[in-house]
Structure formats: structure tokens, C-alpha cells
Amino acid sequence: MARKLELHPDRLFPAEPRVRDLARDLYAEVAELPIISPHGHTDPSWFAGNARFGNASELLLVPDHYLFRMLYSQGVRLEDLGIGGHRTDPRAAWKILAERWHLFRGTPSRTWLDWVFAEVFGLEVQFEAETADLYFDTITDALQTEAFRPRALFERFGIEVIATTESPLDSLEHHQAIRESGWAGRVVTAYRPDPVIDPEFEGFQANLDRLSQLTGEDCRTWKGYLAAHRQRRAFFARMGATSTDHGHPTAQTANLPRAEAERLFGRVASGGHAPSDAELFRAQMLTEMAAMSLEDGLVMQIHPGSFRNHNRQLFDAFGRDKGADIPMRTDYVHALKPLLDRFGNERDFTLILFTLDESSYARELAPLAGHYPCLRLGPAWWFHDSPEGMRRFRRMTTETAGFYNTVGFNDDTRAFLSIPARHDVARRIDCGFLAELVAEHRIEDWEAAELARALTYDLAKGAYKL
Amino acid sequence: MARKLELHPDRLFPAEPRVRDLARDLYAEVAELPIISPHGHTDPSWFAGNARFGNASELLLVPDHYLFRMLYSQGVRLEDLGIGGHRTDPRAAWKILAERWHLFRGTPSRTWLDWVFAEVFGLEVQFEAETADLYFDTITDALQTEAFRPRALFERFGIEVIATTESPLDSLEHHQAIRESGWAGRVVTAYRPDPVIDPEFEGFQANLDRLSQLTGEDCRTWKGYLAAHRQRRAFFARMGATSTDHGHPTAQTANLPRAEAERLFGRVASGGHAPSDAELFRAQMLTEMAAMSLEDGLVMQIHPGSFRNHNRQLFDAFGRDKGADIPMRTDYVHALKPLLDRFGNERDFTLILFTLDESSYARELAPLAGHYPCLRLGPAWWFHDSPEGMRRFRRMTTETAGFYNTVGFNDDTRAFLSIPARHDVARRIDCGFLAELVAEHRIEDWEAAELARALTYDLAKGAYKL
Amino acid sequence: MARKLELHPDRLFPAEPRVRDLARDLYAEVAELPIISPHGHTDPSWFAGNARFGNASELLLVPDHYLFRMLYSQGVRLEDLGIGGHRTDPRAAWKILAERWHLFRGTPSRTWLDWVFAEVFGLEVQFEAETADLYFDTITDALQTEAFRPRALFERFGIEVIATTESPLDSLEHHQAIRESGWAGRVVTAYRPDPVIDPEFEGFQANLDRLSQLTGEDCRTWKGYLAAHRQRRAFFARMGATSTDHGHPTAQTANLPRAEAERLFGRVASGGHAPSDAELFRAQMLTEMAAMSLEDGLVMQIHPGSFRNHNRQLFDAFGRDKGADIPMRTDYVHALKPLLDRFGNERDFTLILFTLDESSYARELAPLAGHYPCLRLGPAWWFHDSPEGMRRFRRMTTETAGFYNTVGFNDDTRAFLSIPARHDVARRIDCGFLAELVAEHRIEDWEAAELARALTYDLAKGAYKL
């Protein structure tokens, strides 16, 4: 007989009974607050077209690199999961996951998916080899119904606003369609210019051409290139964007004299740049983007420190984003100085910093955010978007930066169905952390209640101007 | 109606009831021990002149960069707080702090100040906008009374000895005056030669001239320069100093042959040094200082790893020490080797190491201190002088270095009124940590009691020869 | 009257009663499982000759650098302990340890030795100055009895298999003798080729000569040198080896074209190599060893990041391995890429990674092991082989790599008598960690039971092919 699947109401709260009681009370007040999702990677076409999702594997397994990288690490072939366009029986792929579900014990994927299984699909037995077919059928059947179309789920999940992330080369047609559809759901875009800023991005030169075509600017000149950015940023803002996002290998910034920047761009735009020019150009462009944010008010985000596509063979065979991005040691104190020397004291500019290098939390990020008016700390990110990761984030940043230099939670995900689960984990962990502070008499209970609401709702909404 | 301000007797103890009971018992035995403050930045003129402190803002806000950097990070202008000599109404500045007191939730500043408010000034309601005037008046009025003069507070706080920190160029007149006054309070100095050792210190060349004048040595020659240090160190020792302190950007040491050191000094003293010479000279001087410590017995401290005055605009407008010092990654294993190769095995030499880079605790500092006879670990420092910071320090150093290679607590502060609060936090956190070890049966209760006393009193007194 | 020595049955379990109950139940199921010791440094001659151990100091103090480095850090002379061949009265040396036993409060050495005292020797009073003679006599007398010969202890400890570590230049005569003796104890070797791979190893050139003699290959040619490795690996495998081990300063790997590798070896084998050649050659050899592992199936281990023999004076006077090895910051993401580019996706190759730089756990190691099929994470190592170290390891690796990309515990020790104590610590800490996950409803209790067994027994046996 299959084991029962139950989500315990006290999950993720600290075990000590008095702390747990405090956490439960705090959580009760924020559990039902709307979801503010200010940074993520859902596909706007879902909400534009509102088409049905396919089957269990197609929706939950194939796009989720958290899942398939773990299976891959334990010897599963990506071909057998239908990754990278390989044809496979989705039910067979789903069974591979079911048989190896124990691999995810102790990981956030397990927590998120159990929530999806129980709460979204009403499954009542545990996921394992024996229940793989039951799961596949239940999920796939549900997806054929009206209640599981994207807009219905969006509403059911209590999402107040969600931001997607698009390249400057994107037409934003889906965002346009959503706006024109009359649907009340608020889906906004965010400006992610890596493809036209990073000279090492695949297709960079062609991207510059495309940017010229889109904007009518001559993006082989420094002046035209900057004007094109301004134009696209304005267009993105009209499509609801309140933020930009920058996923560079490092947090390096630069503040070159205009003539020098122009010469650098000349080398980059002609493709004749030296390897070090790529890093310097990305660095300079972060400062240029900050300058534009001061003009147009878009909040700026930097997500640095990932060695993308580390597995060369896999990249050659399957392409990018296949679970082989590995964090690197990341410096902020030197890297951000050029930008901060110019804009660090601006009170009308917001720069939200993320990291994959937790050693920088207490050493660099909290002291920086606890001083510079423009800086805020993004939540525990990616590999650290997890119960232990969030606890480390709070423990290592709060004493120096406080709570009010942080910006609440964002889910940063493409896995639409898990979004409420991810926000729920953050709410539970934050309430548990606050409960510990109350139990140790470091804050009062009424302060914890104010903070729980701020961390859940107010800070994200405020910092991202949503 | 204003909320009550109460310091809970169990504050900062672990929440689990049995551990809390153990912590409470341990704390009861050390709570009233005298304060040994072997390293800090109080002003000796306070104790020499024993003049009244001014008003609440002048005493508690303007000099406390922990407070004003947080306000600044949230958009407050330093001018409005009266920082950097800007004239402002102290009551208005105080109100700005009161209105934003929530920013400090979860920070040690909140814990320290609540103690000052409740214990030093007897305030019984919480600090907030509505009570700002009550606070300002209560504090400012109290400061006009005899009981709140510096010496009276010193005695009330149970301070057995406090060390201040002075430059070799300081006349130590206030220390002289304290000694001649007949007052029983023990205030000693410490030798902090950065202004005459660091070629990048503002006014370095003029400082060398001044050092020559003070000592009668020719500080443009290597021999005279070293003799001047010896002379000033001896003078400082006569004024009670038992230690030196070195606040370099890195922990780099060097051990150059004499002729090479002399040539390096020649370049530095003539102002014609290359940029790399500055780092090398600082490095060489740490080893020279160690050599002198072997002669005169002064305990040596290194406080490395801060990027001072990171905010260029603020530095230009307001000068140094305005809450814009940001920690950097800091290496010890390579940096200290030249000094340790020469003096590491000396048993009559003590070198106390501090860090702002917690990643070095378990990786480098505890293994170094757990081996070299001369090394000891200073307590969790600056941004890490906090409940969570102290817990990380103990958790990451004890298993390799033990407790007896650490030196107890020091407050490192200029905020005189908060000194008992800071020591109280350390005592509570250490007792909580020891209680956990007892509860997990890793040490016996009688051992924890011995350790609590050692961490509170004996180790600081012994390591600093006080 | 001497204080009682008692090992509490709940030692090292979390203090919270419900979590402790869960931990106790989990532990009860794994406490008596046989010991799998897949990586360590016991001496095979003990089991070959089965001679009696000497006295308490000779067995427990002189070989244990955890103990004598701590004593040394507090001013004890190594000569007085009988280290480095210095003659001293073993009873007097033992007394020095007893008098300073408090230095070890809070360290794993204290936990391990208390277990040895109580469980192996039946001592019932605490170790301290007053009981030093009682301890010395009890232990030394016991060692003269049959029950304390190596093989008897091996059996009493419930060791199923233990791996030692030998150089390719070792004749493995003791392993041969064990195999021919008819004794049922399973003692296998492991291939540790640092002495013939690291050009900076003492005696490297002579070692190459010796390798040539042993194998009949010309180890001054690249082809002969590689063939010699193949031959010795095969011999080691016949003596039970299932793994190789590599203790390099860094984790750097390289993948040079054959001709370039051959030229590099030419420089190294002639002694005419540049300093950078040493690092490059070690790097290239890791990749060569991986290639051979693919052929012969030996599991590969890398133990990088130790600055060996940091104390120059001590090294000159006492030689290597005297407690002066200090960890360094260690990169994996760039360092391993050349090897992983070639073999990272092999499913029949296992590379087990260790670290002394805990900042790499969540940032680099867990993401790497959570993706690459060949990678597994070794347990918390050396300075981190401790209750807090193990907890950090689990907290920082599990959420990304899961449990099944780790390989259980290994003791990595030469301190034979402490082996059961070390495994017991690991079992208790792992059960405590699992209990916390259950208490927070992150895994089910039956899953925790499966995991406890896997972490104790199955994973080590499987990963090391034992």
C-alpha cells in the first residue's frame, strides 16, 4: 500500500516548541498575502495564449534543471529524459524520476514538488516507482482541464504581479497581447540586456545588427548603441518593466572617460577586441545602465558569479542551461567601486545585489548595503534558495544591514507551478528566523509581526516599485 | 500609550529550556565580574578632565558610525545628523534616529542602545518617534549630573582596566594627567603606529618630521626611525601600554635583509616610492614591530582586512571613519609566513590576530593559532561583534584552536556608555555556547563554569598582560 | 576524589528533546553496523606482525599531531613529548598531556580520547594531573595483553574493511603478509603516488630511479613513467586497492596535448624544470591518473588545499607532519575543468573530492557533485572532521548535492584506537542532522532510517567498491 503524502502544517518551522509556536503565529498572518514575484523566468506566452500545458514530464521535468541535473549526476542519460529535443516517451521519463525520487531527499526540489503534487494536483500518496503512473495520469489529465490553464493557476495562486525577463531583442508581443486581452492578471517584463552587452554571448555581433534594425539606431556607433538601449528601456517600461537585470560572470564595474569607452566599444563592435576587453566592456556597461536607471527610474539588479555551461561536452551536445552552471568566488568590494564612486550616494537609484558566494554575505554585501543609499540585497539566490540557504542569508546579513536593506523574496524561476511553494518556503523560514529573535528577546513580538509582513510583501513591492 | 522597555533577564540565551537553564547558571557566575577592556577607542581626555558629556545626540549618535551609516543607507543626509561638523539642532537629529529606530531591528546596535537606555538612564518606555523628546531630555538632563561624569560611569560600570589607542605622535598628556590625578581608575594606552608606518596614511611625510622632533632621532634614516619607535614604545609602556595595534589593509608581513629594508625605507622616507613599496614597507614593519615586542614585551595585535573610506564622495565631503569601511577577503596563511618564519616559535611573544573575513576562521586562523606558540585569536571583530558573529566565531574556531588560544572579549569601541552592554552580550553568548556543549555532553558543567570565567576575565587579563 | 568519567548515551545529539528522541532512535539502528574505513593511514605492519603496542605515550601521544600541536601552541616543547626521535621518559610526557587536558575542551580530540579511555581501556575517572599515572599504567599494562594486540582490537572494533595508504615505491610486503597469514581481517592498500608525481616532494629524483628499478621501466621517459604507474596500480589492485589518493597543494588539473606533456615531463624528470612546471605537472598527472582509473577501475580521491610544513624552523628541526599543515583557500570550479572536460561525463569513473576550505562546500563542490556523473563528495575532512564541521558539511552540501552524491564517513587517521570513536561521532552527528530534517517535516522518519544506514555503511561501501 502506498504511503500517504501529507504536508505538515508546521513544516520548516524550528523544532523547539516555544519557537515553533511563535513562528506559527507569525506565519498565520502572512500565509495568505498575495504573491509579489518581482524577478523570475516564466514565459509570457503562457499568459498571453493561455493554452493548456502538456503532460507531467513536459511541464515539471524537462524544463527543470534542478531535477535533471541531479538525475544526471547519478548516471541518468539526458536523452532518456527527453532533454535537448530528444524524443522519448514522457511516461517513461517520468518513471525514471519516480524511481530516483529518493535522490532529492533534503533538497528544496523535493519540498517544492511535494507541494505541487499535494496542493495543485490533490495527490494523496507519496511519489515513488509504484505511483509513477498514477502521478503521470493524474497530473496530465488535470492539465487538460480549464482549471489548470495558466491564467486560472495564476489567479488560484494569488499572484498580484509577476515579472518575466526578456532580451532587448524581444518584441514583447506576448506582453502586448496580455495587456490588450483585458485579463486582469498583472504580468510585467524586465530588461535583461546580456545578449547585446556581453561580447562573449553567443551571437553577439548578430544581436547588435538586430538591435539596430529594431531601433533604427546605428548600433555600431557608441552613441547609437546607447540610444538604442534608451529606446528599448523606454519600450520595456511601457510594457510594465520596473527593473533591469544583469547576469555577468563577475560584479566588475568600470567608469571610463567617454572617449575611452567609445574606443572600447569600437573594438567590441568590430569583433576585434582582446579577451580582456569583454570583461571591461561588461563592466563599463553596468555603469552606463546605472546612469540610464537614474534617468528612467528602472531598478537595477546584478546576478553575478556563475560559471555558465561549465560542462563542455554537455554544452556541445545539448546547449546552454543544462544544470551545469557552477558558482565562483565573487568580489564586490573592489568590483563595484567604480560604479559606486559615481552613483553610490544617489537616493533615487536602486541597485539590488545577488550572490552565489555566501562568504560575501557578512564580509562585503551587508556592509555595503548597510552604508550606500542606492544598495539593497536580493534574497538568497539559486543554489541558496533553500531553507538552510535562507537561514544563512538572514543570519549573516541582518546584524549589519538590518532587514530594511533587503528586498523580500523572489522566486527567480521558470517552474510556474512551484512559485507558491517557493514563496511559502521563504515565508516559513523568515517567520522561523523572526521567532528565534523573539524567543531570544532580541526583538518584540509586535516587531516580528511587522517584519514578517515587510519581508513577505512590503519590501518587494517597494524596492521594485511594483 | 508608549510601549514598555524591558530587558529580559534571559535575553540572548538559546531558546531550548534545558540549554537556557544551563546558560543562565553559567552567566550568573560571571555577570558581575569586572570589565577588562584591553582594546578600544575611548578618549583619555574624558577621564583626565572628567568634564560632563553634552547632549544625547552628541554623545550617542554623532560619534557612532554603526548608527549613522544605517540611517545613511536609508536615505538620511549626514548633514541632518550633525556629522562632519555640520551644525544642526541636536534634538532634531535625535528625532531622525527615533523615527527610524525600526531599521536597527536585529542589529547589535539596538541591543546595546536598549541597554544604555534602560540601565544607564533608567528609561522605561520604548524608543520611537513619540518618545524621542522624552529620551532626549532624560538623557541630556542626566548628563548634567555628577553621576554621569566619565569617572563616575567608569566606576559604576565596574571597569577594572581600559586601554585606549594612540598614535606615536600623541603626547599622552591625558594619560599623564590621569596618573597624576590620584584617581584610582586604571586607563592605559596602546601603541598604534599606523600614521608613521603606513606610507599611504594622510600626512605620512609630515608625521615622520613630527616623530623626529618628538624623539630627537633622525627619522629620515632607517636607524633613527627604528630608534624613534623604540623610544616611543618605551614611553607608551611607561604610560601603561601593554600592547601595540596595527590596522593594515592586509596581514602581509615581510622579512627583508637589513640592507634591503634600509633601501626600501629610503624610498619611502623620500616620498619617491613605487605603489608596491607601500605594501612591502607595511609588511616589513610588522616584522620589525614583532622584533621590538620580543625586546620590550608589548603584546602585538593585527587588525587587517578593511577597505577604509570606500565611499569616495563621502570621504571628500566628510573625511575618514564615516561608516564606509568595507571588509575584504583576507589571507593569513601566506601573508604571515615571513614573520612566523622568524618569530613564530617564540614563547615570550604574543601576536593576537583579528579578522573581518570569517571564511578564515576555520580554514586559516584556528589552525595557525592551534599550532604556533606566539599566536592567539582576538574575538569576533567589528561587523562580527554581534550575537550571530560571536556564535560563528566559537563554532568555527573552538574545535581546532580550543578556547585557550583565544583572548576573551574586547569591545573595540569609542561608544563609552555601551561598553558594559557589549561585554554583557559577549558573556551571554559565550555562556549560551558553553551551555550547548554541556547539553550535548561535549564538556562537563564544571568545565563550562571554568571556561565561562576564563572567557570573561582570565584570558583577556593574561593575554594582554594586564 | 577523582571525577567520574562517563560517556553519556545521548552525547552529540541535538538538545531539543523531540529531536533528540528521533536522533536516538535513528542511531540505535546504525550504532552496531560494521566499520567501513575506506581511507586512512594505519600501518599495515601492525596487522601483519600483530606485535604489541608499546606504552600510552608511544601509542596515543607521539603519533597524534592533533594532540601535540595543541600542546605546542601553548608553549610545550616537542622535545619534552618525545617527538622527532627525542628521548624522553614516556610517563613524564604523558603527564604533560594530563596537566593540560583542559586545552582540549571543545575539540574532537577530547571526544575521541575520552571514548578510547572509557571504552577501550575501561577507565572510570577523568583524565587530569592526579590520574595521569593511573592512566599511564592502566593503558600500558593493557597493551601488554593479548586482547590489545592489533588484530584483536581490529575484530573487537567491528571493522569490516580498512584501507591503508602507500606510496608506489612501497613493496606492500605487509599487505602480502596479511593475505598469506590466513587471518580473516580485511586490510587493503590505496595508491598514493605523490612521492613520484610531485616534483617538489623530497627525494623526487631518487624516487623516479627507485620506481624504474621496481618496475623495470625507464621512468626518465614519459612512456616508461606512465607504464610504471600502470604496473604499480595493477600490483596495488592485486593487494586489494580499490582507490588512489592525491594530496596536492591545489586541485589544479591540466589536459595537455601528448607532445606537450612529454616535453613537460622531460623538464621535470631532468630536474631542470621551472617552478611553474611543478604545478603544471601535478595538474597533468591528475588527468593521467583519471585516464588510468577509467582503465583499471580504481576510484580516485583528491585531498587538496593544505600548505604543508608551514613552520620552517620546526620542519628543519623535526621534519614533516608535525601539526604545522595549514589550509589554504582552494578553487575547484576552474581547477577541475580540464579533467572534467575530458572525463566529467564518464559514468564508470568516480572522483571523490575533499576540501579544507568550507567556503567551497555550497559554492562549488555541491553544485559540481550535483551535476557531474563522475563526482562525489568526501566527508568533512581533517580540521573539519568534528561535530560542528560535520554539521556544516551536511547543511551546506545536502540541499544542492543531496545525500547520494556523498560517500559516507572515512576516518583518515593513523590513530588506530580512535577509529571507532570517530565513526561513532559521524553516526551520531548524521543521525542528529537527519532527526532535525524529520522534526521540520522535510523528510519522513522512514526515509531518515534509510539515509542513516546509507551514510553509515552503504554509501562508503558502494562508492569505494569495497
Tab-separated table of C-alpha atoms in Angstrom, chain B residues 194-412:
chain	number	residue	atom	x	y	z
B	194	ASP	CA	49.877	53.336	11.511
B	195	PRO	CA	50.317	57.105	10.959
B	196	VAL	CA	54.101	56.755	10.911
B	197	ILE	CA	54.284	53.268	9.362
B	198	ASP	CA	51.799	53.386	6.517
B	199	PRO	CA	53.195	55.455	3.604
B	200	GLU	CA	49.635	55.878	2.354
B	201	PHE	CA	48.379	57.409	5.592
B	202	GLU	CA	47.337	61.044	5.199
B	203	GLY	CA	50.244	63.260	6.219
B	204	PHE	CA	52.783	60.472	6.402
B	205	GLN	CA	55.772	62.637	5.481
B	206	ALA	CA	54.859	65.326	7.975
B	207	ASN	CA	54.340	62.614	10.553
B	208	LEU	CA	57.912	61.450	10.074
B	209	ASP	CA	59.099	65.019	10.741
B	210	ARG	CA	56.992	65.203	13.830
B	211	LEU	CA	58.354	61.880	15.040
B	212	SER	CA	61.889	63.213	14.592
B	213	GLN	CA	61.044	66.292	16.644
B	214	LEU	CA	59.415	64.283	19.406
B	215	THR	CA	62.269	61.837	19.759
B	216	GLY	CA	65.359	63.748	18.709
B	217	GLU	CA	66.094	60.911	16.268
B	218	ASP	CA	66.641	61.446	12.567
B	219	CYS	CA	63.576	59.653	11.223
B	220	ARG	CA	64.773	60.005	7.660
B	221	THR	CA	67.355	57.310	8.367
B	222	TRP	CA	66.399	53.698	8.929
B	223	LYS	CA	68.430	53.526	12.110
B	224	GLY	CA	66.964	56.714	13.518
B	225	TYR	CA	63.442	55.717	12.509
B	226	LEU	CA	63.697	52.399	14.315
B	227	ALA	CA	65.262	54.059	17.350
B	228	ALA	CA	62.376	56.528	17.425
B	229	HIS	CA	59.909	53.648	17.512
B	230	ARG	CA	61.829	52.055	20.369
B	231	GLN	CA	61.820	55.299	22.272
B	232	ARG	CA	58.106	55.923	21.817
B	233	ARG	CA	57.228	52.334	22.656
B	234	ALA	CA	59.164	52.673	25.908
B	235	PHE	CA	57.310	55.918	26.627
B	236	PHE	CA	53.967	54.283	25.897
B	237	ALA	CA	54.877	51.389	28.162
B	238	ARG	CA	55.593	53.867	30.958
B	239	MET	CA	52.081	55.238	30.357
B	240	GLY	CA	50.705	51.764	30.983
B	241	ALA	CA	50.706	50.330	27.474
B	242	THR	CA	50.969	46.564	27.305
B	243	SER	CA	50.195	46.245	23.618
B	244	THR	CA	50.631	47.597	20.121
B	245	ASP	CA	47.994	47.566	17.398
B	246	HIS	CA	48.291	47.563	13.609
B	247	GLY	CA	45.399	48.336	11.280
B	248	HIS	CA	46.813	47.444	7.880
B	249	PRO	CA	44.819	46.766	4.719
B	250	THR	CA	46.233	43.215	4.624
B	251	ALA	CA	48.037	40.894	7.020
B	252	GLN	CA	51.090	40.825	4.779
B	253	THR	CA	54.430	40.574	6.554
B	254	ALA	CA	57.960	40.606	5.141
B	255	ASN	CA	61.376	39.754	6.411
B	256	LEU	CA	63.861	41.572	4.208
B	257	PRO	CA	67.602	41.512	4.665
B	258	ARG	CA	68.712	44.584	6.601
B	259	ALA	CA	70.255	46.350	3.623
B	260	GLU	CA	67.159	45.809	1.527
B	261	ALA	CA	64.883	47.080	4.286
B	262	GLU	CA	67.075	50.148	4.594
B	263	ARG	CA	66.863	50.856	0.870
B	264	LEU	CA	63.081	50.375	0.980
B	265	PHE	CA	62.817	52.850	3.846
B	266	GLY	CA	64.979	55.262	1.873
B	267	ARG	CA	62.469	55.235	-0.955
B	268	VAL	CA	59.518	55.553	1.406
B	269	ALA	CA	61.035	58.299	3.550
B	270	SER	CA	61.897	60.321	0.480
B	271	GLY	CA	58.378	60.019	-0.873
B	272	GLY	CA	59.784	58.541	-4.061
B	273	HIS	CA	58.422	55.042	-3.524
B	274	ALA	CA	56.550	52.942	-6.032
B	275	PRO	CA	52.966	51.926	-5.119
B	276	SER	CA	54.054	48.383	-4.293
B	277	ASP	CA	56.633	49.761	-1.862
B	278	ALA	CA	53.883	50.944	0.479
B	279	GLU	CA	52.552	47.422	0.979
B	280	LEU	CA	56.030	45.990	1.311
B	281	PHE	CA	57.039	48.603	3.847
B	282	ARG	CA	53.960	47.972	5.978
B	283	ALA	CA	54.755	44.255	5.728
B	284	GLN	CA	58.354	44.738	6.793
B	285	MET	CA	57.335	46.978	9.673
B	286	LEU	CA	55.056	44.293	11.147
B	287	THR	CA	58.109	42.095	11.451
B	288	GLU	CA	60.167	44.965	12.886
B	289	MET	CA	57.406	45.600	15.430
B	290	ALA	CA	57.451	41.914	16.348
B	291	ALA	CA	61.198	42.112	16.890
B	292	MET	CA	60.701	45.072	19.222
B	293	SER	CA	57.918	43.226	21.049
B	294	LEU	CA	60.395	40.497	21.800
B	295	GLU	CA	62.608	43.140	23.373
B	296	ASP	CA	60.048	45.180	25.312
B	297	GLY	CA	57.312	42.633	25.921
B	298	LEU	CA	54.454	44.584	24.307
B	299	VAL	CA	51.728	42.273	23.015
B	300	MET	CA	51.125	42.764	19.287
B	301	GLN	CA	47.714	42.970	17.597
B	302	ILE	CA	46.928	42.936	13.861
B	303	HIS	CA	43.519	44.190	12.674
B	304	PRO	CA	43.679	43.709	8.903
B	305	GLY	CA	41.276	43.488	6.030
B	306	SER	CA	39.286	46.705	5.946
B	307	PHE	CA	38.966	48.760	2.774
B	308	ARG	CA	38.949	52.118	4.532
B	309	ASN	CA	36.852	55.027	3.292
B	310	HIS	CA	35.358	53.086	0.400
B	311	ASN	CA	32.906	55.880	-0.437
B	312	ARG	CA	34.973	58.459	-2.291
B	313	GLN	CA	32.391	61.241	-2.375
B	314	LEU	CA	31.678	60.878	1.303
B	315	PHE	CA	35.366	60.867	2.143
B	316	ASP	CA	35.879	64.051	0.152
B	317	ALA	CA	32.978	65.756	1.894
B	318	PHE	CA	33.128	64.356	5.416
B	319	GLY	CA	36.558	62.783	5.918
B	320	ARG	CA	37.539	59.373	7.269
B	321	ASP	CA	35.640	56.967	9.538
B	322	LYS	CA	32.145	57.706	8.295
B	323	GLY	CA	30.818	54.143	8.245
B	324	ALA	CA	32.175	53.404	4.786
B	325	ASP	CA	34.868	50.884	5.713
B	326	ILE	CA	34.144	47.612	3.940
B	327	PRO	CA	35.824	44.276	4.735
B	328	MET	CA	37.850	42.445	2.128
B	329	ARG	CA	38.891	38.854	1.617
B	330	THR	CA	41.992	38.388	3.767
B	331	ASP	CA	44.757	35.821	3.520
B	332	TYR	CA	46.786	34.819	6.576
B	333	VAL	CA	48.462	31.576	5.635
B	334	HIS	CA	50.815	33.158	3.127
B	335	ALA	CA	50.797	36.697	4.488
B	336	LEU	CA	52.028	35.863	7.981
B	337	LYS	CA	54.665	33.353	6.956
B	338	PRO	CA	57.644	35.745	6.773
B	339	LEU	CA	57.001	36.974	10.307
B	340	LEU	CA	56.234	33.479	11.602
B	341	ASP	CA	59.339	32.040	9.964
B	342	ARG	CA	61.320	34.375	12.177
B	343	PHE	CA	59.286	34.641	15.386
B	344	GLY	CA	56.511	32.057	15.183
B	345	ASN	CA	58.097	29.719	17.702
B	346	GLU	CA	58.890	32.338	20.331
B	347	ARG	CA	57.078	31.576	23.530
B	348	ASP	CA	57.649	35.021	25.024
B	349	PHE	CA	55.983	36.826	22.149
B	350	THR	CA	52.234	37.187	21.687
B	351	LEU	CA	50.597	38.131	18.406
B	352	ILE	CA	46.808	38.480	18.520
B	353	LEU	CA	45.057	38.133	15.174
B	354	PHE	CA	41.716	39.630	14.191
B	355	THR	CA	39.731	39.230	11.004
B	356	LEU	CA	36.765	40.619	9.118
B	357	ASP	CA	36.790	37.609	6.795
B	358	GLU	CA	35.001	34.823	8.633
B	359	SER	CA	35.921	32.310	5.955
B	360	SER	CA	39.405	32.363	7.506
B	361	TYR	CA	38.242	31.310	10.998
B	362	ALA	CA	38.192	27.549	10.498
B	363	ARG	CA	40.406	27.472	7.428
B	364	GLU	CA	43.423	29.534	8.471
B	365	LEU	CA	43.188	31.262	11.823
B	366	ALA	CA	42.251	28.353	14.068
B	367	PRO	CA	44.870	26.029	12.504
B	368	LEU	CA	47.539	28.745	12.809
B	369	ALA	CA	46.665	29.570	16.425
B	370	GLY	CA	46.326	25.869	17.212
B	371	HIS	CA	49.959	25.393	16.263
B	372	TYR	CA	52.191	28.472	16.643
B	373	PRO	CA	53.144	29.301	20.246
B	374	CYS	CA	53.086	33.056	19.626
B	375	LEU	CA	49.612	33.239	18.112
B	376	ARG	CA	46.286	33.927	19.772
B	377	LEU	CA	42.898	34.742	18.225
B	378	GLY	CA	41.185	38.003	19.027
B	379	PRO	CA	37.392	37.899	19.461
B	380	ALA	CA	34.780	38.352	16.724
B	381	TRP	CA	35.504	41.846	15.456
B	382	TRP	CA	33.551	44.902	14.277
B	383	PHE	CA	30.780	43.736	11.931
B	384	HIS	CA	31.022	40.340	13.630
B	385	ASP	CA	30.907	41.731	17.199
B	386	SER	CA	27.306	40.583	17.458
B	387	PRO	CA	25.353	37.576	18.752
B	388	GLU	CA	25.456	35.622	15.488
B	389	GLY	CA	29.006	36.741	14.785
B	390	MET	CA	30.234	35.521	18.163
B	391	ARG	CA	28.465	32.201	17.721
B	392	ARG	CA	30.114	31.694	14.353
B	393	PHE	CA	33.477	32.576	15.877
B	394	ARG	CA	33.155	29.947	18.612
B	395	ARG	CA	31.697	27.295	16.322
B	396	MET	CA	34.395	27.744	13.705
B	397	THR	CA	37.477	28.172	15.902
B	398	THR	CA	36.992	26.072	19.038
B	399	GLU	CA	37.312	22.602	17.574
B	400	THR	CA	40.759	23.348	16.166
B	401	ALA	CA	42.205	26.100	18.370
B	402	GLY	CA	40.359	25.309	21.589
B	403	PHE	CA	39.308	28.074	23.980
B	404	TYR	CA	42.735	28.759	25.433
B	405	ASN	CA	44.208	30.111	22.217
B	406	THR	CA	41.605	32.879	22.284
B	407	VAL	CA	41.819	36.022	24.386
B	408	GLY	CA	38.340	36.713	25.732
B	409	PHE	CA	36.359	39.697	24.634
B	410	ASN	CA	37.315	43.233	23.790
B	411	ASP	CA	34.860	45.950	22.909
B	412	ASP	CA	36.986	47.933	20.414
